[in-house]
mmCIF file of C-alpha atoms in Angstrom:
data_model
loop_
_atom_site.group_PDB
_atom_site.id
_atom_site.type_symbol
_atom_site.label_atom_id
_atom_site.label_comp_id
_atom_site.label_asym_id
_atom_site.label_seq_id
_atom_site.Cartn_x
_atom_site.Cartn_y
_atom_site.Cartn_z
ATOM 1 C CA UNK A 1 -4.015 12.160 -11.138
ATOM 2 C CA UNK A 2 -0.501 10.233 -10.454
ATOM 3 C CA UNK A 3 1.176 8.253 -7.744
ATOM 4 C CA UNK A 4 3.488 11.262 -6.247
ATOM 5 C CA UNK A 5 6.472 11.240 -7.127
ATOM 6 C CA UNK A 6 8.468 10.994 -3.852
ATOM 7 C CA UNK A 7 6.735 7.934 -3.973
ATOM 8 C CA UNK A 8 7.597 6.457 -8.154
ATOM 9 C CA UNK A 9 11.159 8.025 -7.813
ATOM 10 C CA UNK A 10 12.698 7.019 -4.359
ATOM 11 C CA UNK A 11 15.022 4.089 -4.953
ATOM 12 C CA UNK A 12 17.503 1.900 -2.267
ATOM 13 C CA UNK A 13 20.708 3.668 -3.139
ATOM 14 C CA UNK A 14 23.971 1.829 -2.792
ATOM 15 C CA UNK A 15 26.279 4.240 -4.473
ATOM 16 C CA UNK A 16 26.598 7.987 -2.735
ATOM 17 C CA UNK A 17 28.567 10.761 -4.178
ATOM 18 C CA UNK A 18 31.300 12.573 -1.368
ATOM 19 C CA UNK A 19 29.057 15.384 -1.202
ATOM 20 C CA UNK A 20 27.797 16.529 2.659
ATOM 21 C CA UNK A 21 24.339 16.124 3.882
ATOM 22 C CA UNK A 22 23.700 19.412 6.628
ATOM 23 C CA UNK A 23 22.541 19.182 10.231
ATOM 24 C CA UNK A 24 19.503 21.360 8.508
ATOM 25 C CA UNK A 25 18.777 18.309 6.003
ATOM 26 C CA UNK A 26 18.948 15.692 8.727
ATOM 27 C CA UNK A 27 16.727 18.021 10.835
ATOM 28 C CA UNK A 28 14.131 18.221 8.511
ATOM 29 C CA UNK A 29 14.230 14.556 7.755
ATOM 30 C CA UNK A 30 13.448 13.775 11.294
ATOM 31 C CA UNK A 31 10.997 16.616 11.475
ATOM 32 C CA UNK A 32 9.394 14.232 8.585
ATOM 33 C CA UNK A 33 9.509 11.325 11.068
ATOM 34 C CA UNK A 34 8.072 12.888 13.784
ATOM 35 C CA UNK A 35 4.786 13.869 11.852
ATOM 36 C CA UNK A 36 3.964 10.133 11.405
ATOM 37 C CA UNK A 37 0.612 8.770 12.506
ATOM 38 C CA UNK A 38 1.186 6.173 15.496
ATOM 39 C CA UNK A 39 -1.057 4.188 17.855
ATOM 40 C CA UNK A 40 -3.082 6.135 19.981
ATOM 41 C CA UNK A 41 -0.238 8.802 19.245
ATOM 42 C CA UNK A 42 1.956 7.286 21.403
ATOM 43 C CA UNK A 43 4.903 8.138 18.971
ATOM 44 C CA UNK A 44 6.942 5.222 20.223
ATOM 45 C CA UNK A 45 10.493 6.048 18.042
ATOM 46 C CA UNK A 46 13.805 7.029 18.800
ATOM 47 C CA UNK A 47 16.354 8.175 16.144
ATOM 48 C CA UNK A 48 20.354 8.483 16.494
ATOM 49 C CA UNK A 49 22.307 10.176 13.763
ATOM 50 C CA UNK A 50 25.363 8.683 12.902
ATOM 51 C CA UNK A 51 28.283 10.636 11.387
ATOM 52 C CA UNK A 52 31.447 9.373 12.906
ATOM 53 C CA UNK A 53 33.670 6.583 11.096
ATOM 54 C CA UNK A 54 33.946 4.418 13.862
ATOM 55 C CA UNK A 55 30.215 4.425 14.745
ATOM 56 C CA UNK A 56 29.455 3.824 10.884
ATOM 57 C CA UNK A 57 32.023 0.553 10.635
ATOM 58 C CA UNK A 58 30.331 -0.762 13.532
ATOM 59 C CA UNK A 59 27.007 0.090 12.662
ATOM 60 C CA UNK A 60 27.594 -1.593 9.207
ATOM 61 C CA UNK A 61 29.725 -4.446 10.441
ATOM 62 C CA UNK A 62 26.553 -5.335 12.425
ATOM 63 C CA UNK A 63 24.292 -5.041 9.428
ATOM 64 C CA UNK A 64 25.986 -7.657 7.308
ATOM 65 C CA UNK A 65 28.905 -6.088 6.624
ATOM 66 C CA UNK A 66 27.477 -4.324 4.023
ATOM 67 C CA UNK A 67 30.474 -2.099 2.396
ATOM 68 C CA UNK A 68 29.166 0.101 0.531
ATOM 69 C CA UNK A 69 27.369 1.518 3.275
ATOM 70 C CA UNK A 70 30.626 3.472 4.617
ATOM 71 C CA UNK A 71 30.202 5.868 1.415
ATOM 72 C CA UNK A 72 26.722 7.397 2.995
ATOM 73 C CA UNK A 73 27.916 10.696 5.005
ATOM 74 C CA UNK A 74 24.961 9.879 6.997
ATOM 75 C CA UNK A 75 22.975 6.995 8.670
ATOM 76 C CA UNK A 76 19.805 7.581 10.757
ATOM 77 C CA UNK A 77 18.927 4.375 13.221
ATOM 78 C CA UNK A 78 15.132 4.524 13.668
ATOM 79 C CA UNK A 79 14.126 2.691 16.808
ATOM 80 C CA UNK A 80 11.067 1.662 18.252
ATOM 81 C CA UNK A 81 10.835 1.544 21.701
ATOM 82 C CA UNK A 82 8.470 -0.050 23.763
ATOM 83 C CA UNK A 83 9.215 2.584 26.700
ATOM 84 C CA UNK A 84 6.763 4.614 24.642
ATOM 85 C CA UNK A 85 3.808 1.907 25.341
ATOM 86 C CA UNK A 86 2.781 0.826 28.760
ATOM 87 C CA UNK A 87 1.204 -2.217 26.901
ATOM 88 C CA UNK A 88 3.933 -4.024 26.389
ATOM 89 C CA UNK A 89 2.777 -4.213 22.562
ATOM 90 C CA UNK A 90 5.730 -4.590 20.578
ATOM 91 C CA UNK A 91 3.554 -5.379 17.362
ATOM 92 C CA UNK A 92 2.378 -2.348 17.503
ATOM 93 C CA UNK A 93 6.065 -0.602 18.243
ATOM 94 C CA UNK A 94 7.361 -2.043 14.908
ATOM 95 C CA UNK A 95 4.302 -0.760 13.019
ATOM 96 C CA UNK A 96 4.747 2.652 13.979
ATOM 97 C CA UNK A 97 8.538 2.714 13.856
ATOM 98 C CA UNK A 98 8.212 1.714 10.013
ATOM 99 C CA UNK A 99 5.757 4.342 9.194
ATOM 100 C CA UNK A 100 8.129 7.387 10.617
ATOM 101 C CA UNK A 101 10.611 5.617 8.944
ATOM 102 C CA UNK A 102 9.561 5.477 5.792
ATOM 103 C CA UNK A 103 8.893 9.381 6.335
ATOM 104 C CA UNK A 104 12.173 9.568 6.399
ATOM 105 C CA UNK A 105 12.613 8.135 2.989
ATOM 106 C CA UNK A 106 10.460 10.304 1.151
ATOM 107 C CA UNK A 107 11.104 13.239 3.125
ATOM 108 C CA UNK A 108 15.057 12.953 1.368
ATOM 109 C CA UNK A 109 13.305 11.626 -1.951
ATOM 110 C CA UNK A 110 11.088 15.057 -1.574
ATOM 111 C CA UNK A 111 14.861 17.158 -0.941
ATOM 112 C CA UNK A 112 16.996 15.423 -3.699
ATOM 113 C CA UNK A 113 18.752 12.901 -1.120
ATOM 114 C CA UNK A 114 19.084 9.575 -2.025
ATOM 115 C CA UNK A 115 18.531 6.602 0.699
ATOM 116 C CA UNK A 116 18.653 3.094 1.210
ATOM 117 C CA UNK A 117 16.114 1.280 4.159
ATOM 118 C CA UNK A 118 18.573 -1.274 5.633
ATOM 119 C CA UNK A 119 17.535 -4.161 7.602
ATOM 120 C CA UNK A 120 20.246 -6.935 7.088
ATOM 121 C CA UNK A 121 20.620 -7.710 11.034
ATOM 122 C CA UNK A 122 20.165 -9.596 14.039
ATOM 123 C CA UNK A 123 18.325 -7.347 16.596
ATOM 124 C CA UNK A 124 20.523 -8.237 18.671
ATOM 125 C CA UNK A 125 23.613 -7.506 16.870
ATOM 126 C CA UNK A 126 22.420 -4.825 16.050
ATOM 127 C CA UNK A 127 21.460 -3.496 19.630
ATOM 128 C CA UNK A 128 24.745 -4.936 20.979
ATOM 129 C CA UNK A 129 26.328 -2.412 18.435
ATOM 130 C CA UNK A 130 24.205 0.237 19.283
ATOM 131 C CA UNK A 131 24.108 -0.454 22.824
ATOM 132 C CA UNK A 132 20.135 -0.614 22.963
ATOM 133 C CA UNK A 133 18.086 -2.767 25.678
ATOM 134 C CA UNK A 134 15.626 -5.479 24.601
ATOM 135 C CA UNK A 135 12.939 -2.861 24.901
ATOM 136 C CA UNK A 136 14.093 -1.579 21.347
ATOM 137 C CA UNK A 137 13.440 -2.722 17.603
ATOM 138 C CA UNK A 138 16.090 -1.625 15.317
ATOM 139 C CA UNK A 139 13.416 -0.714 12.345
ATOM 140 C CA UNK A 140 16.052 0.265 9.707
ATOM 141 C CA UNK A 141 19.423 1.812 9.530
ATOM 142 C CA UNK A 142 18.901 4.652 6.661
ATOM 143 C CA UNK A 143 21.842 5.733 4.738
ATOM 144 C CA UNK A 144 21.619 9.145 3.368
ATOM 145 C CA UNK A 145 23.492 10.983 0.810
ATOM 146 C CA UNK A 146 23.659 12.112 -2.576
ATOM 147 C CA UNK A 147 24.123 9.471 -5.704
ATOM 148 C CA UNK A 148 25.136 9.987 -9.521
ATOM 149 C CA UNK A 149 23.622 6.410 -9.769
ATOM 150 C CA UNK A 150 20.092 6.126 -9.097
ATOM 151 C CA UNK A 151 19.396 2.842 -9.923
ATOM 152 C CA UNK A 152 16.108 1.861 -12.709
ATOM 153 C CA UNK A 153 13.031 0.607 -10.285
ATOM 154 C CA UNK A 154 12.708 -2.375 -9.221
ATOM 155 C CA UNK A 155 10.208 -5.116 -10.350
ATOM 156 C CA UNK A 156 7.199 -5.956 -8.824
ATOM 157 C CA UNK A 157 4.340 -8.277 -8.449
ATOM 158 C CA UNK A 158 0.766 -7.045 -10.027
ATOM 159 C CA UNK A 159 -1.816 -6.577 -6.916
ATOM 160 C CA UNK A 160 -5.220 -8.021 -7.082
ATOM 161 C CA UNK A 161 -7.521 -7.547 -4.589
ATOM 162 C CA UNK A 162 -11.275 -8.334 -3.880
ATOM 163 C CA UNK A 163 -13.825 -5.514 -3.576
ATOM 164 C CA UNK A 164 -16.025 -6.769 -0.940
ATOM 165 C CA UNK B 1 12.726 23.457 1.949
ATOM 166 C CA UNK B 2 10.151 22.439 4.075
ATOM 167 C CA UNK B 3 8.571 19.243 4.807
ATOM 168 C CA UNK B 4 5.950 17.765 1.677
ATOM 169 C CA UNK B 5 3.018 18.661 2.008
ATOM 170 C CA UNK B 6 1.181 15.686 2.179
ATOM 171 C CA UNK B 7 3.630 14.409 5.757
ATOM 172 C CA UNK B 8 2.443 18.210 7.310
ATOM 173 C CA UNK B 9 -1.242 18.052 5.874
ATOM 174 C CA UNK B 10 -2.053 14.522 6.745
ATOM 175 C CA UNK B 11 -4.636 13.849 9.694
ATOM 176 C CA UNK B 12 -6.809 11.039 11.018
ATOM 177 C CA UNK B 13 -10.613 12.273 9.687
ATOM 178 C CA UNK B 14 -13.266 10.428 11.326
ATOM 179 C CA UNK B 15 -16.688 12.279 9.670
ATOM 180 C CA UNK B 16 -16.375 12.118 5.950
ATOM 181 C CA UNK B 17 -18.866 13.028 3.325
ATOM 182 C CA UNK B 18 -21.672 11.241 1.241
ATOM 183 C CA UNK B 19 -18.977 11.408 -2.033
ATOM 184 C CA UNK B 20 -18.155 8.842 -3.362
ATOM 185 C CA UNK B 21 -14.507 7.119 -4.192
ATOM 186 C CA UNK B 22 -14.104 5.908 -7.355
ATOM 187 C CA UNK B 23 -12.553 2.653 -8.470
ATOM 188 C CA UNK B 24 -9.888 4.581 -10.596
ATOM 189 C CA UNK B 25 -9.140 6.601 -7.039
ATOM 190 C CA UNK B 26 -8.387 3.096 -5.156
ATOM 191 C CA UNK B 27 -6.765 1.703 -7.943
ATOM 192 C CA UNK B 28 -4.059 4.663 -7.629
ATOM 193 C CA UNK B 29 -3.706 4.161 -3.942
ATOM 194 C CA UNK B 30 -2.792 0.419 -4.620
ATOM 195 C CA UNK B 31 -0.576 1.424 -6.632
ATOM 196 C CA UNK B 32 1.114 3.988 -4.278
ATOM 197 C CA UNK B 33 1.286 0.561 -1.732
ATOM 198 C CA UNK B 34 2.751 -1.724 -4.649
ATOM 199 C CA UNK B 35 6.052 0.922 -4.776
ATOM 200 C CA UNK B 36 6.776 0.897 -1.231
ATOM 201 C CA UNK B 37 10.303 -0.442 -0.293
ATOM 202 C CA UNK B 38 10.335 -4.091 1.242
ATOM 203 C CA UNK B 39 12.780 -6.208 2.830
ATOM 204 C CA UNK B 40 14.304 -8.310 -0.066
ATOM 205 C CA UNK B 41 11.603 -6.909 -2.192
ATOM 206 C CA UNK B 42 9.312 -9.458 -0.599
ATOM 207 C CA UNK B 43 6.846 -7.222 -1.048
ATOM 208 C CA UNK B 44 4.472 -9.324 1.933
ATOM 209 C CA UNK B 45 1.085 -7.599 1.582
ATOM 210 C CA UNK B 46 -2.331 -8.149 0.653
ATOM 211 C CA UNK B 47 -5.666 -5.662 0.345
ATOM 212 C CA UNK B 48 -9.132 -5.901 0.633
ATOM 213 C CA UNK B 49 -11.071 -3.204 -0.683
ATOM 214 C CA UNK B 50 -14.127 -3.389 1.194
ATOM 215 C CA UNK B 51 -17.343 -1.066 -0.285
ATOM 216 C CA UNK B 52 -20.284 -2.960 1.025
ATOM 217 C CA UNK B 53 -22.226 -2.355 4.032
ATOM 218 C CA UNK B 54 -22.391 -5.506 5.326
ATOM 219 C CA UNK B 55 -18.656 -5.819 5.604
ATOM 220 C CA UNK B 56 -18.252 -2.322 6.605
ATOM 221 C CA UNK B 57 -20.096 -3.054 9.499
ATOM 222 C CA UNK B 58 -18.437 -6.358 10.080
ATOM 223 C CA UNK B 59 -14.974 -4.752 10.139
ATOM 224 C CA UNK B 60 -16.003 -1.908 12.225
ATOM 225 C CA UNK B 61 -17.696 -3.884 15.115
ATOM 226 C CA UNK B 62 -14.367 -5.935 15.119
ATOM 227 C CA UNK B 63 -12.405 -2.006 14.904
ATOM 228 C CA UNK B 64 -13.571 -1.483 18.830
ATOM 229 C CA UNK B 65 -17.147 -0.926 17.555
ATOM 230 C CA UNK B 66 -16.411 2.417 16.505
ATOM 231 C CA UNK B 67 -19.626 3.873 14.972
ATOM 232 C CA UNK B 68 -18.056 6.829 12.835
ATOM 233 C CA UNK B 69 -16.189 4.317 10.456
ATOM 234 C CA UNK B 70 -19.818 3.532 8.752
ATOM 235 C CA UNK B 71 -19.460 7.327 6.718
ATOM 236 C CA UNK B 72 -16.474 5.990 4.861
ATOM 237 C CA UNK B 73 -17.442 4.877 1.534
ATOM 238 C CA UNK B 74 -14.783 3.010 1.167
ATOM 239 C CA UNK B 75 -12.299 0.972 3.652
ATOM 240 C CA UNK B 76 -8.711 -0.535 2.651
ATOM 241 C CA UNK B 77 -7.172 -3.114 4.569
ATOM 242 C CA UNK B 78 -3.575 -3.926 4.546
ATOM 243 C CA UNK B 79 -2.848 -7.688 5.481
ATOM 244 C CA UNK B 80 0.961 -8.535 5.985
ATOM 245 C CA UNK B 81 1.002 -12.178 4.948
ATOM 246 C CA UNK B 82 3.946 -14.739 6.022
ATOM 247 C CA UNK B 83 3.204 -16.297 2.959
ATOM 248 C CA UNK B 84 5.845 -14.108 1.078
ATOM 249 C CA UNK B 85 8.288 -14.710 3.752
ATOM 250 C CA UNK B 86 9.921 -18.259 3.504
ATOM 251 C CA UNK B 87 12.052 -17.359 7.067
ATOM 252 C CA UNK B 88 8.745 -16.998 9.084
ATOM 253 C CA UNK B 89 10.018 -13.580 10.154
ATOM 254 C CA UNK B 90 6.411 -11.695 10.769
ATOM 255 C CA UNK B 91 8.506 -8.842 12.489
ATOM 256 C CA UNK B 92 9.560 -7.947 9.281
ATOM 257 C CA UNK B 93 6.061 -8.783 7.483
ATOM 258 C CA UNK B 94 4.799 -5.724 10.149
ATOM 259 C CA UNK B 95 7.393 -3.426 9.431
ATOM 260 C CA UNK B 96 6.732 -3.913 5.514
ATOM 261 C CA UNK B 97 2.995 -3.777 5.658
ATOM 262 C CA UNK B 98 3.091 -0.651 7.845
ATOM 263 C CA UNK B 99 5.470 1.015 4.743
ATOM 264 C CA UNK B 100 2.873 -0.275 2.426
ATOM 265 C CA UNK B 101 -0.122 1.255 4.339
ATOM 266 C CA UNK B 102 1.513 4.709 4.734
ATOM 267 C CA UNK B 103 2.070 5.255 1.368
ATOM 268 C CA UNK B 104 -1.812 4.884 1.129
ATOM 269 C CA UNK B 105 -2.785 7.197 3.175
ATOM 270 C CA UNK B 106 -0.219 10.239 1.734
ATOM 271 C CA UNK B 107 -1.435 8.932 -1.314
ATOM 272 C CA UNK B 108 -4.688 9.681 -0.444
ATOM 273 C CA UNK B 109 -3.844 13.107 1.008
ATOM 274 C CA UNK B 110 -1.650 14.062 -2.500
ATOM 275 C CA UNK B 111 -5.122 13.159 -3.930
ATOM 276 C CA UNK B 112 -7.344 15.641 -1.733
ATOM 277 C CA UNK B 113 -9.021 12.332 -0.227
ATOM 278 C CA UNK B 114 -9.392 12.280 3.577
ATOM 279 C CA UNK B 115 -8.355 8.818 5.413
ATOM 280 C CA UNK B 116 -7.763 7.364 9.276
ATOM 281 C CA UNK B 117 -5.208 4.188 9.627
ATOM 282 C CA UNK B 118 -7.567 2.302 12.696
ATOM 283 C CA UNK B 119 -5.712 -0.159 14.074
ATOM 284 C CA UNK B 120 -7.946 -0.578 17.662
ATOM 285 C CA UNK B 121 -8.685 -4.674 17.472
ATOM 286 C CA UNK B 122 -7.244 -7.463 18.191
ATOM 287 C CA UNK B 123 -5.743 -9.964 15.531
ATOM 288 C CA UNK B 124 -7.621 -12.714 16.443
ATOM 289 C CA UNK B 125 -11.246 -10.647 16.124
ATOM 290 C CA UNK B 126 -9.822 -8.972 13.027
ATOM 291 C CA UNK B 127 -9.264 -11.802 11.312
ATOM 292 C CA UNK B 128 -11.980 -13.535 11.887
ATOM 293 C CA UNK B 129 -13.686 -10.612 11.098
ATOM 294 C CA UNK B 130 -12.029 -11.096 7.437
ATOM 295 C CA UNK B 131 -11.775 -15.040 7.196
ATOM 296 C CA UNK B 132 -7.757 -14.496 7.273
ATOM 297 C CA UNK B 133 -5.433 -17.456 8.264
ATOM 298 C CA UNK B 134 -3.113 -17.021 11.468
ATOM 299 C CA UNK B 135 0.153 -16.338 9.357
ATOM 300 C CA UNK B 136 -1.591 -12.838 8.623
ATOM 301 C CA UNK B 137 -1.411 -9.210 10.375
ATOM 302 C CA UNK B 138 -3.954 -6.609 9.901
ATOM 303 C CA UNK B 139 -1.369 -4.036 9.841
ATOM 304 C CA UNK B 140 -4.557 -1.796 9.339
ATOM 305 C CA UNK B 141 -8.286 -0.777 8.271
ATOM 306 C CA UNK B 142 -7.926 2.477 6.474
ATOM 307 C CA UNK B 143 -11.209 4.428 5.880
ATOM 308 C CA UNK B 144 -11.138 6.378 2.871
ATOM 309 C CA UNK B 145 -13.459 9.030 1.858
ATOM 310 C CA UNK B 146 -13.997 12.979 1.423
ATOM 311 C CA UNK B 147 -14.492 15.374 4.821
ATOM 312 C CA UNK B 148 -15.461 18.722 5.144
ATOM 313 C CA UNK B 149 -14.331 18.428 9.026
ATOM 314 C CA UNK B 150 -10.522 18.733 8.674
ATOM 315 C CA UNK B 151 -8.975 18.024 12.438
ATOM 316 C CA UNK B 152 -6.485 20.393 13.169
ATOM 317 C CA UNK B 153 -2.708 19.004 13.280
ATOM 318 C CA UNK B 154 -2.355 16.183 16.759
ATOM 319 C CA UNK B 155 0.400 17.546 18.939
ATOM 320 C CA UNK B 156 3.907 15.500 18.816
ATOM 321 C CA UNK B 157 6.569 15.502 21.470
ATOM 322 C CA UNK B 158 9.941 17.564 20.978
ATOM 323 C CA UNK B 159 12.461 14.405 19.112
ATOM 324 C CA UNK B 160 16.186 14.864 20.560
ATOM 325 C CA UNK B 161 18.556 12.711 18.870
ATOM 326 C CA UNK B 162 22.410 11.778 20.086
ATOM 327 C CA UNK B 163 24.807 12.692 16.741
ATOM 328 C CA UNK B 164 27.422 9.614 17.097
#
């Protein structure tokens, strides 16, 4: 038995090809999202889908100007929202918003996309840009596309834990 | 193409088996944890593999006393630790930790192993609980073990997104 492979072969991807992702594809990436685990189910996530230039330069602008993002046909904003929780836990809004994010990653790993988890912002750039209240946590601004340049993995640390 | 398998076929088991997990089995789903994305590859995360009764009970009297966690032979925690961040930023430590955790449990699903991410404590019990320092978050306890008592699927709401 392995580590599955959406898991070994997903990689941040900073190169994408000019090839289209569908509505369908983006559809069944958030239908990935929405099957995350969350806090009591409380399923405290929003997601926008960004396509248009203008919303993509601003969106990047905000997220350290990063460039090469422009090249992704796609970006989905995953957002938690404490709207979802009536405790005011915003710990626990950030926590969940990951996990359906990271869905996201591995449900485009799983379908041949290629993605990159961005998180190079203020929160409150990044809300000004998006025009969020202080009630939301930007979790990551996914690119999505296709690449001819998956990069190799990157390193990292060996994990030792106690058995206790 | 569909969602993977282990996103649709994941669920939160709470009555597991007398099988046992092996140390091979928890080694793999460390592993699955090591690959997840992080911010700056900071990879901020710890784990505690806890197999003893003693701590078992311990860690489930601090879990909101729930009594079912005791069938688990086995319980993973995943610790966010500031320690790996030198801009203090735990937001980000949560967000990573949850990524981290997730890929344990599909892990753990790809693997035929049955597992429930409880989160119902408060930091300050929880770490006592565990002898952890204040720049830690329990991002979770996840019990690990075999069921024959699959739940079926937890109902989601409908997820409309704006396409900017």
């Amino acid at each position: 038995m392995n580590v599955m492979p959406e898991i070994v072969n997903r990689r941040s991807v900073r190169t994408y090809t000019d090839r289209e992702v569908t509505d369908e594809q983006v559809a069944l990436l958030i239908e990935a999202a929405r099957l995350a685990p969350s806090g009591s189910n409380t399923q405290p996530w929003d997601f926008l889908v960004v396509r248009s230039r203008e919303m993509k330069e601003k969106i990047s602008k905000a997220d350290h100007d990063q460039k090469w993002m422009m090249q992704a046909p796609v970006f989905i904003v995953c957002v938690g929202n404490l709207k979802y929780r009536d405790d005011g836990d915003m710990e626990r809004v950030i926590r969940d918003s990951a996990i359906a994010t990271e869905h996201i990653l591995l449900q485009a790993e799983h379908m041949g996309l290629a993605t990159c988890w961005t998180g190079w912002y203020t929160q409150e750039e990044m809300r000004a840009a998006l025009g969020l209240n202080e009630r939301c946590y930007v979790a990551g601004v996914v690119t999505v596309g296709y690449t001819d340049h998956k990069p190799s993995p990157v390193s990292r640390r060996r994990i030792e834990y106690p058995v206790l």
